[in-house]
Amino acid sequence: MSVKLSVVIPCYNMGAYVTEAIDSVLSYPNQDLIEIIVVNDGSNDQGFTKSVLEAYTNSNITIIHQENQGLGAARNNGIKVSRAPFIIALDADNKLRHEYIDYGISILEANPTIGIVYGDNRQFGVNNQDIIVGSFDVSRLLKKNYIDACVVLRKTAWESVHGYDENMPIMGYEDWDLNMRLFFKGWQFKYVQEICFDYRLRENSMLVTSNKNKDLLIDYMFSKPELEQAKLLRDKIIGYYDYKEILKNFKKRKVIRAAIKLERPIKSINKLFKK
């Protein structure tokens, strides 16, 4: 039986968590369908992460050790050696659910124009809640990074846009950048309304740190020639939402002014009754 899906796990100093990520994939019932590729991206934790990874001897697990090159390069290098037509990019501190593999394979096999399958997730750690992502909306995609990196990706779609950007000025939003380039290349997105993976939220997680550098990363992404149309559309969308917010605030101010005008005679009447 040929391998249908490769789970690529970039790993940097994640020895404390990566076993949970790997084991969540190893518990999938049909191991013949999948392979796991872990890319140790130059972990510098006195060999701890390396020793954790080398304890795995499963035939369908490949461990790659490389000098630190960043998240985009780690994902790309894992995908390059993958044998399957479909890829899941799983962060080393998250956990995959079995259903996601099944959904991804069946949807992508049946629909050759779909490049990405994505679903909901359950946050755990410093915060515990279900994140319901919702159906694909290009205006929402252009406005913010609302689809997590843990997607089921068609390998030929990844190839068509030359993979993840390895030159982001600061690590973060590699997935958002890829998703936008895929959309403007003509690939379709499919939403699965199910909890597909568990997202560990830590104090220093990527979600927290990338948001701190949001403006710099956005300026970099939308300066790309292939995202010129995306930038024009995004500017219009942002302008529209800004207009709606201004209008809403204007209406609020009108209501407040009217309330103040109404309050003055009421206070005068109250004074009369107090005399």
mmCIF file with all atom_site columns, N, CA and C in Angstrom, residues 135-146 230 233-238:
data_model
loop_
_atom_site.group_PDB
_atom_site.id
_atom_site.type_symbol
_atom_site.label_atom_id
_atom_site.label_alt_id
_atom_site.label_comp_id
_atom_site.label_asym_id
_atom_site.label_entity_id
_atom_site.label_seq_id
_atom_site.pdbx_PDB_ins_code
_atom_site.Cartn_x
_atom_site.Cartn_y
_atom_site.Cartn_z
_atom_site.occupancy
_atom_site.B_iso_or_equiv
_atom_site.pdbx_formal_charge
_atom_site.auth_seq_id
_atom_site.auth_comp_id
_atom_site.auth_asym_id
_atom_site.auth_atom_id
_atom_site.pdbx_PDB_model_num
ATOM 1  N N  . SER A 1 135 ? -16.254 28.732 7.292  1.00 0.00 ? 135 SER A N  1
ATOM 2  C CA . SER A 1 135 ? -16.053 28.514 5.855  1.00 0.00 ? 135 SER A CA 1
ATOM 3  C C  . SER A 1 135 ? -15.061 29.512 5.272  1.00 0.00 ? 135 SER A C  1
ATOM 4  N N  . PHE A 1 136 ? -14.515 29.145 4.129  1.00 0.00 ? 136 PHE A N  1
ATOM 5  C CA . PHE A 1 136 ? -13.503 30.002 3.515  1.00 0.00 ? 136 PHE A CA 1
ATOM 6  C C  . PHE A 1 136 ? -14.108 31.313 3.045  1.00 0.00 ? 136 PHE A C  1
ATOM 7  N N  . ASP A 1 137 ? -13.390 32.397 3.324  1.00 0.00 ? 137 ASP A N  1
ATOM 8  C CA . ASP A 1 137 ? -13.818 33.746 2.962  1.00 0.00 ? 137 ASP A CA 1
ATOM 9  C C  . ASP A 1 137 ? -12.559 34.526 2.599  1.00 0.00 ? 137 ASP A C  1
ATOM 10 N N  . VAL A 1 138 ? -12.409 34.865 1.331  1.00 0.00 ? 138 VAL A N  1
ATOM 11 C CA . VAL A 1 138 ? -11.167 35.510 0.906  1.00 0.00 ? 138 VAL A CA 1
ATOM 12 C C  . VAL A 1 138 ? -10.981 36.877 1.545  1.00 0.00 ? 138 VAL A C  1
ATOM 13 N N  . SER A 1 139 ? -12.073 37.619 1.755  1.00 0.00 ? 139 SER A N  1
ATOM 14 C CA . SER A 1 139 ? -11.931 38.930 2.397  1.00 0.00 ? 139 SER A CA 1
ATOM 15 C C  . SER A 1 139 ? -11.423 38.780 3.824  1.00 0.00 ? 139 SER A C  1
ATOM 16 N N  . ARG A 1 140 ? -11.855 37.726 4.485  1.00 0.00 ? 140 ARG A N  1
ATOM 17 C CA . ARG A 1 140 ? -11.377 37.448 5.842  1.00 0.00 ? 140 ARG A CA 1
ATOM 18 C C  . ARG A 1 140 ? -9.912  37.011 5.819  1.00 0.00 ? 140 ARG A C  1
ATOM 19 N N  . LEU A 1 141 ? -9.540  36.199 4.833  1.00 0.00 ? 141 LEU A N  1
ATOM 20 C CA . LEU A 1 141 ? -8.155  35.760 4.702  1.00 0.00 ? 141 LEU A CA 1
ATOM 21 C C  . LEU A 1 141 ? -7.223  36.946 4.480  1.00 0.00 ? 141 LEU A C  1
ATOM 22 N N  . LEU A 1 142 ? -7.646  37.898 3.663  1.00 0.00 ? 142 LEU A N  1
ATOM 23 C CA . LEU A 1 142 ? -6.815  39.066 3.385  1.00 0.00 ? 142 LEU A CA 1
ATOM 24 C C  . LEU A 1 142 ? -6.705  39.985 4.596  1.00 0.00 ? 142 LEU A C  1
ATOM 25 N N  . LYS A 1 143 ? -7.731  39.976 5.419  1.00 0.00 ? 143 LYS A N  1
ATOM 26 C CA . LYS A 1 143 ? -7.758  40.877 6.574  1.00 0.00 ? 143 LYS A CA 1
ATOM 27 C C  . LYS A 1 143 ? -6.912  40.350 7.724  1.00 0.00 ? 143 LYS A C  1
ATOM 28 N N  . LYS A 1 144 ? -6.912  39.015 7.932  1.00 0.00 ? 144 LYS A N  1
ATOM 29 C CA . LYS A 1 144 ? -6.157  38.471 9.063  1.00 0.00 ? 144 LYS A CA 1
ATOM 30 C C  . LYS A 1 144 ? -5.817  36.999 8.838  1.00 0.00 ? 144 LYS A C  1
ATOM 31 N N  . ASN A 1 145 ? -4.905  36.508 9.642  1.00 0.00 ? 145 ASN A N  1
ATOM 32 C CA . ASN A 1 145 ? -4.438  35.124 9.549  1.00 0.00 ? 145 ASN A CA 1
ATOM 33 C C  . ASN A 1 145 ? -5.383  34.219 10.346 1.00 0.00 ? 145 ASN A C  1
ATOM 34 N N  . TYR A 1 146 ? -6.463  33.776 9.715  1.00 0.00 ? 146 TYR A N  1
ATOM 35 C CA . TYR A 1 146 ? -7.485  33.048 10.474 1.00 0.00 ? 146 TYR A CA 1
ATOM 36 C C  . TYR A 1 146 ? -7.436  31.530 10.270 1.00 0.00 ? 146 TYR A C  1
ATOM 37 N N  . ALA A 1 230 ? -3.610  41.138 -4.127 1.00 0.00 ? 230 ALA A N  1
ATOM 38 C CA . ALA A 1 230 ? -4.065  40.906 -2.754 1.00 0.00 ? 230 ALA A CA 1
ATOM 39 C C  . ALA A 1 230 ? -3.981  42.186 -1.931 1.00 0.00 ? 230 ALA A C  1
ATOM 40 N N  . LEU A 1 233 ? -6.835  44.582 -2.875 1.00 0.00 ? 233 LEU A N  1
ATOM 41 C CA . LEU A 1 233 ? -8.098  44.117 -2.301 1.00 0.00 ? 233 LEU A CA 1
ATOM 42 C C  . LEU A 1 233 ? -8.126  44.322 -0.796 1.00 0.00 ? 233 LEU A C  1
ATOM 43 N N  . ARG A 1 234 ? -6.997  44.032 -0.137 1.00 0.00 ? 234 ARG A N  1
ATOM 44 C CA . ARG A 1 234 ? -6.929  44.182 1.317  1.00 0.00 ? 234 ARG A CA 1
ATOM 45 C C  . ARG A 1 234 ? -7.134  45.637 1.723  1.00 0.00 ? 234 ARG A C  1
ATOM 46 N N  . ASP A 1 235 ? -6.513  46.556 1.001  1.00 0.00 ? 235 ASP A N  1
ATOM 47 C CA . ASP A 1 235 ? -6.667  47.980 1.315  1.00 0.00 ? 235 ASP A CA 1
ATOM 48 C C  . ASP A 1 235 ? -8.127  48.402 1.212  1.00 0.00 ? 235 ASP A C  1
ATOM 49 N N  . LYS A 1 236 ? -8.833  47.880 0.195  1.00 0.00 ? 236 LYS A N  1
ATOM 50 C CA . LYS A 1 236 ? -10.253 48.204 0.040  1.00 0.00 ? 236 LYS A CA 1
ATOM 51 C C  . LYS A 1 236 ? -11.075 47.615 1.182  1.00 0.00 ? 236 LYS A C  1
ATOM 52 N N  . ILE A 1 237 ? -10.741 46.377 1.561  1.00 0.00 ? 237 ILE A N  1
ATOM 53 C CA . ILE A 1 237 ? -11.473 45.712 2.648  1.00 0.00 ? 237 ILE A CA 1
ATOM 54 C C  . ILE A 1 237 ? -11.254 46.436 3.967  1.00 0.00 ? 237 ILE A C  1
ATOM 55 N N  . ILE A 1 238 ? -9.989  46.757 4.266  1.00 0.00 ? 238 ILE A N  1
ATOM 56 C CA . ILE A 1 238 ? -9.671  47.474 5.500  1.00 0.00 ? 238 ILE A CA 1
ATOM 57 C C  . ILE A 1 238 ? -10.365 48.826 5.508  1.00 0.00 ? 238 ILE A C  1
#
